[in-house]
């Protein structure tokens, strides 16, 4: 199983990345789980400009391909203005609509206080639902009080381990490629004609 961590923090030395890495490390203890962390801050991906996903090149192409190739995910973002960061959303704007279809996703987030933990439920989870991914119930949220220096406090570390177990367990229980019905047709840019270059949800 290729388990990909995706961190939406635009900061180097990100706490969100560190937390995702903890989940990946815990998952990697299990047999046949390969892990990798993709950070938007170092990915080199450009801003989504409305072209179809297959038209991107270079570092952006590599990011898209890496996400598409993974079997399961741990995705996370710092809270910015009560939601995920713009950089996090940009990565998902770049992806084909079926990139995560039927795959399992664990969610994490960090914030400066507890005030915005529910953004996990009303911002991150619906975004992943659009992609027809299976999100693990529950999530890990940490704010300043959940860190001791650069290290995660024990309770949060335990939550990371539980999330790792659930991502792997659920992913193994599901049949790859089974994602339920696709959504209606989406046209990415107004200059594209539906007959020739439109994209269908579930395809691009
Ligand atoms: C522009 C900006 C907006 C932020 N907005 C929020 C917010 O709405 N709620 C919150 O709890 N923390 C907010 N924070 C604090 C970050 O979410 C917090 O410091 C986070 O742990 C940083 O994660 P990172 O180290 O992975 O970048 C904001 C920080 C920045 C820079």
Coordinates of N, CA and C and ligand atoms in Angstrom, one line a residue:
X1 N 0.8 -1.2 0.0 CA 0.0 0.0 0.0 C 0.9 1.3 0.0
X2 N 0.6 2.1 -1.0 CA 1.3 3.4 -1.0 C 0.5 4.4 -0.3
X3 N 1.0 4.9 0.9 CA 0.3 5.8 1.7 C 0.9 7.2 1.6
X4 N 0.2 8.1 1.1 CA 0.8 9.5 0.8 C 0.3 10.5 1.8
X5 N 1.2 11.2 2.5 CA 0.8 12.3 3.3 C 0.8 13.6 2.5
X6 N -0.1 14.4 2.7 CA -0.2 15.7 1.9 C -0.3 16.8 3.0
X7 N 0.7 17.7 3.0 CA 0.6 18.8 4.0 C 0.3 20.1 3.2
X8 N -0.7 20.8 3.7 CA -1.1 22.0 3.0 C -0.5 23.3 3.7
X9 N 0.6 23.1 4.5 CA 1.2 24.3 5.1 C 2.1 25.0 4.2
X10 N 2.0 26.3 4.1 CA 3.0 27.0 3.2 C 4.3 27.3 4.0
X11 N 4.4 26.8 5.3 CA 5.6 27.1 6.1 C 6.6 26.0 6.1
X12 N 7.9 26.4 6.1 CA 8.9 25.4 6.3 C 9.0 25.1 7.8
X13 N 9.3 23.8 8.1 CA 9.3 23.4 9.5 C 7.9 23.4 10.1
X14 N 6.9 23.0 9.3 CA 5.5 23.0 9.6 C 5.1 22.0 10.7
X15 N 4.3 22.5 11.6 CA 3.8 21.5 12.6 C 2.8 20.5 12.0
X16 N 2.1 21.0 11.0 CA 1.1 20.1 10.4 C 1.9 19.0 9.7
X17 N 3.0 19.3 9.0 CA 3.8 18.3 8.3 C 4.3 17.3 9.4
X18 N 4.7 17.8 10.5 CA 5.3 17.0 11.5 C 4.2 16.0 12.0
X19 N 3.0 16.5 12.2 CA 1.9 15.6 12.7 C 1.6 14.6 11.6
X20 N 1.5 15.0 10.4 CA 1.3 14.0 9.3 C 2.4 12.9 9.3
X21 N 3.6 13.4 9.5 CA 4.7 12.4 9.5 C 4.6 11.4 10.6
X22 N 4.1 11.8 11.7 CA 3.8 10.9 12.9 C 2.8 9.8 12.4
X23 N 1.8 10.2 11.7 CA 0.8 9.3 11.3 C 1.4 8.3 10.3
X24 N 2.2 8.8 9.4 CA 2.9 8.0 8.4 C 3.8 7.0 9.0
X25 N 4.6 7.5 10.0 CA 5.6 6.6 10.7 C 4.8 5.5 11.4
X26 N 3.7 5.8 12.0 CA 2.9 4.7 12.7 C 2.4 3.7 11.7
X27 N 1.9 4.2 10.6 CA 1.4 3.3 9.5 C 2.5 2.4 9.0
X28 N 3.7 3.0 8.8 CA 4.8 2.3 8.2 C 5.3 1.1 9.1
X29 N 4.8 1.0 10.3 CA 5.1 -0.1 11.2 C 4.4 -1.4 10.7
X30 N 3.3 -1.2 9.9 CA 2.6 -2.3 9.4 C 3.2 -2.9 8.2
X31 N 2.9 -4.2 7.9 CA 3.5 -4.8 6.8 C 3.0 -4.2 5.5
X32 N 3.9 -4.1 4.5 CA 3.5 -3.7 3.1 C 2.9 -2.3 3.0
X33 N 3.3 -1.4 3.9 CA 2.9 0.0 3.8 C 4.1 0.9 3.6
X34 N 4.1 1.5 2.4 CA 5.2 2.4 2.0 C 4.6 3.8 2.2
X35 N 5.4 4.7 2.8 CA 4.9 6.1 3.0 C 5.8 7.1 2.4
X36 N 5.1 8.3 2.1 CA 5.9 9.4 1.6 C 5.1 10.7 2.0
X37 N 5.8 11.8 2.3 CA 5.1 13.0 2.6 C 5.3 14.0 1.5
X38 N 4.2 14.6 1.0 CA 4.2 15.6 0.0 C 3.8 16.9 0.6
X39 N 4.8 17.9 0.6 CA 4.5 19.2 1.2 C 4.3 20.2 0.1
X40 N 3.2 21.0 0.2 CA 2.9 21.9 -0.9 C 4.0 23.0 -0.9
X41 N 4.6 23.3 0.2 CA 5.7 24.3 0.3 C 6.9 24.0 -0.5
X42 N 7.2 22.7 -0.7 CA 8.4 22.3 -1.4 C 8.0 21.6 -2.7
X43 N 6.8 21.5 -3.0 CA 6.4 20.7 -4.2 C 6.7 21.3 -5.5
X44 N 6.7 22.6 -5.6 CA 7.0 23.3 -6.9 C 5.8 23.4 -7.8
X45 N 4.6 23.0 -7.3 CA 3.4 23.0 -8.1 C 3.0 24.5 -8.3
X46 N 2.5 24.7 -9.5 CA 2.0 26.1 -9.8 C 0.6 26.3 -9.5
X47 N 0.1 27.5 -9.6 CA -1.4 27.7 -9.3 C -2.2 27.1 -10.4
X48 N -3.3 26.5 -10.0 CA -4.2 26.0 -11.0 C -4.8 27.1 -11.8
X49 N -4.6 27.0 -13.1 CA -5.1 28.0 -14.0 C -6.3 27.6 -14.9
X50 N -6.9 26.5 -14.6 CA -8.1 26.1 -15.3 C -7.9 25.1 -16.4
X51 N -6.6 24.9 -16.7 CA -6.4 23.9 -17.8 C -6.7 22.5 -17.3
X52 N -7.0 21.5 -18.2 CA -7.2 20.2 -17.8 C -6.0 19.6 -17.0
X53 N -6.2 18.7 -16.1 CA -5.1 18.2 -15.3 C -4.0 17.6 -16.1
X54 N -4.4 16.9 -17.3 CA -3.4 16.3 -18.1 C -2.4 17.2 -18.8
X55 N -2.8 18.6 -18.8 CA -2.0 19.5 -19.5 C -0.8 20.2 -18.7
X56 N -0.8 19.9 -17.4 CA 0.3 20.4 -16.6 C 1.6 19.6 -16.9
X57 N 2.7 20.4 -16.7 CA 4.0 19.8 -16.9 C 4.9 20.0 -15.7
X58 N 6.2 19.4 -15.8 CA 7.2 19.7 -14.8 C 6.8 19.2 -13.4
X59 N 7.1 20.1 -12.4 CA 6.9 19.7 -11.0 C 5.4 19.5 -10.7
X60 N 4.6 20.3 -11.4 CA 3.1 20.2 -11.2 C 2.6 18.8 -11.7
X61 N 3.1 18.4 -12.8 CA 2.8 17.1 -13.4 C 3.2 16.0 -12.4
X62 N 4.4 16.1 -11.8 CA 4.9 15.1 -10.9 C 4.0 15.0 -9.6
X63 N 3.5 16.2 -9.1 CA 2.7 16.2 -8.0 C 1.4 15.5 -8.3
X64 N 0.8 15.9 -9.4 CA -0.5 15.3 -9.8 C -0.3 13.7 -9.9
X65 N 0.7 13.3 -10.6 CA 0.9 11.9 -10.8 C 1.2 11.2 -9.5
X66 N 1.9 11.8 -8.6 CA 2.2 11.2 -7.2 C 0.9 11.0 -6.5
X67 N 0.0 12.0 -6.5 CA -1.3 11.8 -5.8 C -2.1 10.8 -6.4
X68 N -2.2 10.8 -7.7 CA -3.0 9.8 -8.4 C -2.5 8.4 -8.1
X69 N -1.2 8.2 -8.1 CA -0.7 6.8 -7.9 C -0.8 6.3 -6.5
X70 N -1.1 7.1 -5.5 CA -1.2 6.6 -4.1 C -2.5 5.8 -3.9
X71 N -2.4 4.9 -2.9 CA -3.5 4.0 -2.6 C -4.4 4.6 -1.5
X72 N -3.7 5.4 -0.6 CA -4.4 5.9 0.6 C -3.7 7.2 1.0
X73 N -4.3 8.0 1.8 CA -3.8 9.3 2.1 C -3.9 9.7 3.6
X74 N -3.0 10.6 4.1 CA -3.2 11.3 5.3 C -3.1 12.8 4.9
X75 N -4.1 13.5 4.9 CA -4.0 14.9 4.4 C -4.3 15.9 5.6
X76 N -3.6 17.0 5.5 CA -3.8 18.0 6.6 C -3.4 19.4 6.2
X77 N -3.9 20.3 7.0 CA -3.7 21.7 6.7 C -3.7 22.5 8.1
X78 N -2.9 23.5 8.1 CA -3.1 24.5 9.3 C -4.4 25.2 9.0
X79 N -5.0 25.6 10.1 CA -6.2 26.5 9.9 C -5.7 27.9 9.5
X80 N -6.2 28.4 8.4 CA -6.0 29.8 8.0 C -7.4 30.4 7.8
X81 N -7.7 31.4 8.6 CA -9.0 32.1 8.6 C -10.2 31.0 8.7
X82 N -10.0 30.1 9.6 CA -11.1 29.2 9.9 C -11.3 28.1 8.8
X83 N -10.3 27.9 8.0 CA -10.4 26.9 6.9 C -9.0 26.3 6.6
X84 N -8.9 25.5 5.5 CA -7.6 25.1 5.1 C -6.9 26.2 4.3
X85 N -5.6 26.1 4.1 CA -4.9 27.1 3.4 C -5.2 27.2 1.9
X86 N -4.9 28.3 1.3 CA -5.1 28.4 -0.1 C -4.2 27.4 -0.9
X87 N -3.0 27.2 -0.3 CA -2.1 26.3 -1.0 C -2.6 24.9 -1.0
X88 N -3.3 24.5 0.1 CA -3.9 23.2 0.2 C -5.0 23.0 -0.8
X89 N -5.8 24.0 -0.9 CA -6.9 23.9 -1.9 C -6.4 23.9 -3.3
X90 N -5.3 24.7 -3.6 CA -4.8 24.7 -4.9 C -4.3 23.3 -5.4
X91 N -3.7 22.5 -4.5 CA -3.3 21.2 -4.8 C -4.5 20.4 -5.3
X92 N -5.6 20.5 -4.6 CA -6.8 19.7 -4.9 C -7.5 20.3 -6.2
X93 N -7.3 21.5 -6.5 CA -7.8 22.1 -7.7 C -7.1 21.5 -8.9
X94 N -5.8 21.2 -8.7 CA -5.0 20.6 -9.8 C -5.4 19.2 -10.2
X95 N -6.0 18.5 -9.3 CA -6.2 17.0 -9.5 C -7.3 16.7 -10.4
X96 N -7.2 15.6 -11.1 CA -8.4 15.0 -11.8 C -9.4 14.7 -10.8
X97 N -10.7 14.7 -11.2 CA -11.8 14.5 -10.2 C -11.8 13.1 -9.6
X98 N -11.2 12.2 -10.4 CA -11.3 10.8 -9.9 C -10.0 10.4 -9.2
X99 N -9.1 11.3 -8.9 CA -7.8 11.0 -8.3 C -7.9 10.2 -7.0
X100 N -8.9 10.5 -6.2 CA -9.0 9.8 -4.9 C -10.2 9.0 -4.8
X101 N -10.9 8.8 -5.9 CA -12.2 8.0 -5.9 C -12.0 6.6 -5.3
X102 N -12.8 6.4 -4.3 CA -12.8 5.0 -3.6 C -11.7 4.8 -2.7
X103 N -10.8 5.8 -2.5 CA -9.6 5.6 -1.7 C -9.8 6.1 -0.3
X104 N -9.0 5.7 0.7 CA -9.2 6.1 2.1 C -8.3 7.3 2.4
X105 N -8.9 8.2 3.2 CA -8.2 9.4 3.6 C -8.4 9.6 5.1
X106 N -7.2 9.9 5.8 CA -7.3 10.3 7.2 C -7.0 11.8 7.2
X107 N -7.7 12.5 8.1 CA -7.6 14.0 8.1 C -6.9 14.4 9.4
X108 N -6.1 15.5 9.3 CA -5.5 16.1 10.4 C -5.5 17.6 10.1
X109 N -5.4 18.4 11.2 CA -5.3 19.9 11.1 C -4.6 20.4 12.3
X110 N -4.0 21.6 12.2 CA -3.5 22.3 13.3 C -4.0 23.7 13.3
X111 N -4.0 24.3 14.5 CA -4.5 25.7 14.6 C -3.8 26.4 15.8
X112 N -4.0 27.7 15.8 CA -3.5 28.5 16.9 C -4.3 28.4 18.2
X113 N -5.5 27.8 18.1 CA -6.3 27.6 19.3 C -7.3 26.5 18.9
X114 N -8.2 26.2 19.8 CA -9.2 25.1 19.6 C -10.4 25.7 18.7
X115 N -10.5 27.0 18.5 CA -11.7 27.5 18.0 C -12.1 27.0 16.6
X116 N -11.2 26.5 15.8 CA -11.5 26.1 14.4 C -11.4 24.6 14.2
X117 N -11.4 23.8 15.2 CA -11.2 22.4 15.0 C -12.4 21.8 14.1
X118 N -13.6 22.4 14.2 CA -14.7 21.8 13.4 C -14.6 22.1 11.9
X119 N -13.6 22.9 11.5 CA -13.3 23.1 10.1 C -12.9 21.7 9.5
X120 N -12.4 20.8 10.3 CA -12.1 19.5 9.8 C -13.4 18.9 9.2
X121 N -14.5 19.1 9.9 CA -15.8 18.5 9.5 C -16.5 19.3 8.4
X122 N -16.4 20.6 8.4 CA -17.2 21.4 7.4 C -16.4 22.0 6.3
X123 N -15.0 21.8 6.3 CA -14.2 22.3 5.2 C -13.4 21.1 4.6
X124 N -12.6 20.4 5.4 CA -11.8 19.4 4.8 C -12.6 18.2 4.4
X125 N -13.5 17.7 5.2 CA -14.2 16.4 4.9 C -15.1 16.6 3.6
X126 N -15.8 17.7 3.5 CA -16.6 17.9 2.2 C -15.7 18.0 1.0
X127 N -14.5 18.6 1.1 CA -13.6 18.6 -0.1 C -13.3 17.2 -0.5
X128 N -12.9 16.4 0.5 CA -12.6 15.0 0.1 C -13.8 14.2 -0.4
X129 N -15.0 14.6 0.1 CA -16.2 13.9 -0.3 C -16.4 14.2 -1.8
X130 N -16.1 15.4 -2.2 CA -16.3 15.8 -3.6 C -15.5 14.8 -4.5
X131 N -14.3 14.4 -4.0 CA -13.5 13.5 -4.7 C -13.9 12.0 -4.6
X132 N -15.0 11.8 -3.9 CA -15.5 10.5 -3.7 C -14.5 9.6 -2.9
X133 N -13.8 10.2 -2.0 CA -12.9 9.4 -1.2 C -13.7 9.0 0.1
X134 N -13.2 8.0 0.7 CA -13.7 7.5 2.0 C -12.9 8.1 3.1
X135 N -13.4 9.1 3.9 CA -12.6 9.6 5.0 C -12.9 8.8 6.2
X136 N -11.8 8.6 7.0 CA -11.9 7.9 8.2 C -12.7 8.8 9.2
X137 N -13.7 8.2 9.9 CA -14.5 9.0 10.9 C -13.5 9.5 12.0
X138 N -13.8 10.7 12.4 CA -12.9 11.3 13.4 C -11.6 11.9 12.7
X139 N -10.8 12.6 13.4 CA -9.6 13.3 12.8 C -8.7 13.7 14.0
X140 N -7.5 14.2 13.6 CA -6.6 14.6 14.7 C -6.4 16.1 14.5
X141 N -6.7 16.9 15.6 CA -6.5 18.3 15.6 C -5.6 18.7 16.7
X142 N -4.6 19.5 16.4 CA -3.7 20.0 17.5 C -3.4 21.5 17.4
X143 N -3.4 22.1 18.5 CA -3.0 23.5 18.6 C -1.8 23.6 19.6
X144 N -1.4 24.8 19.9 CA -0.2 25.1 20.6 C -0.1 24.2 21.8
X145 N -1.2 24.1 22.6 CA -1.1 23.3 23.8 C -0.9 21.8 23.6
X146 N -1.1 21.4 22.4 CA -0.8 19.9 22.1 C 0.6 19.6 21.7
X147 N 1.4 20.6 21.7 CA 2.9 20.5 21.4 C 3.7 20.8 22.7
X148 N 4.7 20.0 22.8 CA 5.7 20.3 23.9 C 7.0 20.6 23.1
X149 N 7.2 21.9 23.0 CA 8.3 22.3 22.1 C 7.9 21.9 20.7
X150 N 8.8 21.2 20.0 CA 8.5 20.7 18.7 C 7.8 19.4 18.6
X151 N 7.7 18.7 19.8 CA 7.2 17.4 19.9 C 5.7 17.4 20.2
X152 N 5.0 16.4 19.6 CA 3.5 16.3 19.9 C 3.3 15.7 21.4
X153 N 2.4 16.3 22.1 CA 2.0 15.8 23.4 C 1.5 14.3 23.2
X154 N 1.6 13.6 24.3 CA 1.3 12.1 24.2 C -0.1 11.8 23.7
X155 N -1.1 12.5 24.2 CA -2.4 12.3 23.8 C -2.6 12.4 22.3
X156 N -2.0 13.5 21.8 CA -2.1 13.7 20.3 C -1.4 12.7 19.5
X157 N -0.2 12.2 20.1 CA 0.5 11.2 19.4 C -0.3 9.9 19.4
X158 N -1.0 9.6 20.4 CA -1.9 8.4 20.4 C -3.0 8.5 19.4
X159 N -3.5 9.7 19.3 CA -4.5 9.9 18.2 C -4.0 9.7 16.8
X160 N -2.7 10.2 16.6 CA -2.1 9.9 15.3 C -1.9 8.5 15.0
X161 N -1.6 7.7 16.1 CA -1.4 6.2 15.9 C -2.7 5.6 15.5
X162 N -3.8 6.0 16.2 CA -5.1 5.5 16.0 C -5.6 5.8 14.5
X163 N -5.3 7.0 14.1 CA -5.6 7.4 12.7 C -4.9 6.5 11.7
X164 N -3.6 6.3 12.0 CA -2.8 5.5 11.1 C -3.4 4.1 11.0
X165 N -3.8 3.5 12.1 CA -4.4 2.1 12.1 C -5.6 2.1 11.3
X166 N -6.5 3.1 11.5 CA -7.8 3.1 10.8 C -7.6 3.3 9.3
X167 N -6.7 4.2 8.9 CA -6.5 4.4 7.5 C -6.0 3.1 6.8
X168 N -5.1 2.4 7.4 CA -4.6 1.1 6.9 C -5.7 0.0 6.9
X169 N -6.4 -0.1 8.0 CA -7.5 -1.1 8.2 C -8.6 -0.9 7.2
X170 N -9.1 0.4 7.1 CA -10.2 0.6 6.2 C -9.8 0.5 4.7
X171 N -8.6 0.9 4.4 CA -8.1 0.8 3.1 C -8.0 -0.7 2.6
X172 N -7.5 -1.5 3.5 CA -7.4 -3.0 3.2 C -8.8 -3.6 3.1
X173 N -9.8 -3.1 3.8 CA -11.1 -3.7 3.8 C -11.9 -3.3 2.5
X174 N -11.5 -2.3 1.8 CA -12.2 -1.8 0.6 C -11.7 -2.5 -0.7
X175 N -12.6 -2.5 -1.7 CA -12.2 -3.0 -3.0 C -11.7 -1.8 -3.8
X176 N -10.4 -1.9 -4.3 CA -9.9 -0.8 -5.1 C -10.8 -0.5 -6.3
X177 N -11.0 0.8 -6.6 CA -11.7 1.2 -7.8 C -13.2 1.3 -7.6
X178 N -13.7 0.9 -6.5 CA -15.2 1.0 -6.2 C -15.5 2.3 -5.5
X179 N -16.2 3.2 -6.2 CA -16.3 4.5 -5.7 C -17.8 5.1 -5.8
X180 N -18.7 4.3 -6.2 CA -20.1 4.8 -6.4 C -20.2 5.7 -7.6
X181 N -21.4 6.2 -7.8 CA -21.7 7.0 -9.0 C -20.9 8.3 -9.1
X182 N -20.5 8.7 -10.3 CA -19.9 10.0 -10.5 C -20.9 11.2 -10.5
X183 N -20.4 12.4 -10.4 CA -21.2 13.6 -10.4 C -21.4 14.0 -11.9
X184 N -22.3 15.0 -12.1 CA -22.5 15.5 -13.5 C -21.2 16.1 -14.1
X185 N -21.4 16.4 -15.4 CA -20.3 17.0 -16.2 C -19.8 18.3 -15.7
X186 N -18.5 18.6 -15.6 CA -18.0 19.9 -15.3 C -17.1 20.4 -16.4
X187 N -17.4 21.7 -16.8 CA -16.5 22.3 -17.8 C -15.5 23.1 -17.0
X188 N -14.2 22.9 -17.2 CA -13.2 23.6 -16.4 C -13.1 25.1 -16.8
X189 N -13.1 25.4 -18.1 CA -13.0 26.8 -18.6 C -14.1 27.1 -19.6
X190 N -14.6 28.4 -19.5 CA -15.7 28.7 -20.4 C -15.3 28.7 -21.8
X191 N -14.0 28.7 -22.2 CA -13.6 28.6 -23.6 C -13.5 27.2 -24.1
X192 N -13.9 26.2 -23.2 CA -13.9 24.8 -23.6 C -15.3 24.4 -24.1
X193 N -15.3 23.6 -25.1 CA -16.6 23.2 -25.6 C -17.0 21.9 -24.9
X194 N -18.2 21.8 -24.4 CA -18.6 20.5 -23.8 C -18.4 19.3 -24.6
X195 N -18.6 19.4 -25.9 CA -18.6 18.2 -26.8 C -17.1 17.7 -26.9
X196 N -16.1 18.6 -26.9 CA -14.8 18.1 -27.2 C -13.9 18.1 -26.0
X197 N -13.9 19.2 -25.2 CA -12.9 19.3 -24.1 C -13.5 19.4 -22.7
X198 N -14.7 19.2 -22.6 CA -15.3 19.2 -21.2 C -14.7 18.1 -20.4
X199 N -14.8 18.3 -19.1 CA -14.3 17.2 -18.3 C -15.5 16.7 -17.4
X200 N -15.5 15.4 -17.2 CA -16.6 14.9 -16.4 C -16.1 14.7 -15.0
X201 N -17.0 15.0 -14.0 CA -16.6 14.6 -12.7 C -16.4 13.1 -12.6
X202 N -15.4 12.7 -12.0 CA -15.1 11.2 -12.1 C -14.1 10.9 -13.1
X203 N -13.8 11.9 -13.9 CA -12.7 11.7 -14.9 C -11.6 12.7 -14.7
X204 N -11.8 14.0 -14.9 CA -10.8 15.0 -14.7 C -11.2 16.1 -13.8
Ligands
LIG1 C1 -2.7 33.7 7.8 C2 -2.9 32.8 9.0 C3 -4.2 32.6 9.4 C4 -4.5 31.8 10.5 N1 -5.8 31.6 10.9 C5 -6.0 30.8 11.9 C6 -7.4 30.5 12.3 O1 -8.3 31.0 11.7 N2 -7.6 29.6 13.3 C7 -6.5 29.1 14.0 O2 -6.8 28.3 15.0 N3 -5.3 29.3 13.7 C8 -5.0 30.2 12.7 N4 -3.7 30.4 12.4 C9 -2.6 29.8 13.1 C10 -2.1 28.5 12.4 O3 -3.2 27.7 12.0 C11 -1.2 27.7 13.4 O4 -0.1 28.5 13.8 C12 -0.8 26.4 12.7 O5 -0.4 25.5 13.7 C13 0.4 26.6 11.8 O6 0.7 25.3 11.2 P1 2.1 25.0 10.4 O7 3.2 25.1 11.3 O8 1.8 23.7 9.9 O9 2.1 26.0 9.3 C14 -3.4 31.3 11.3 C15 -2.1 31.5 10.8 C16 -1.8 32.3 9.7 C17 -0.4 32.5 9.3

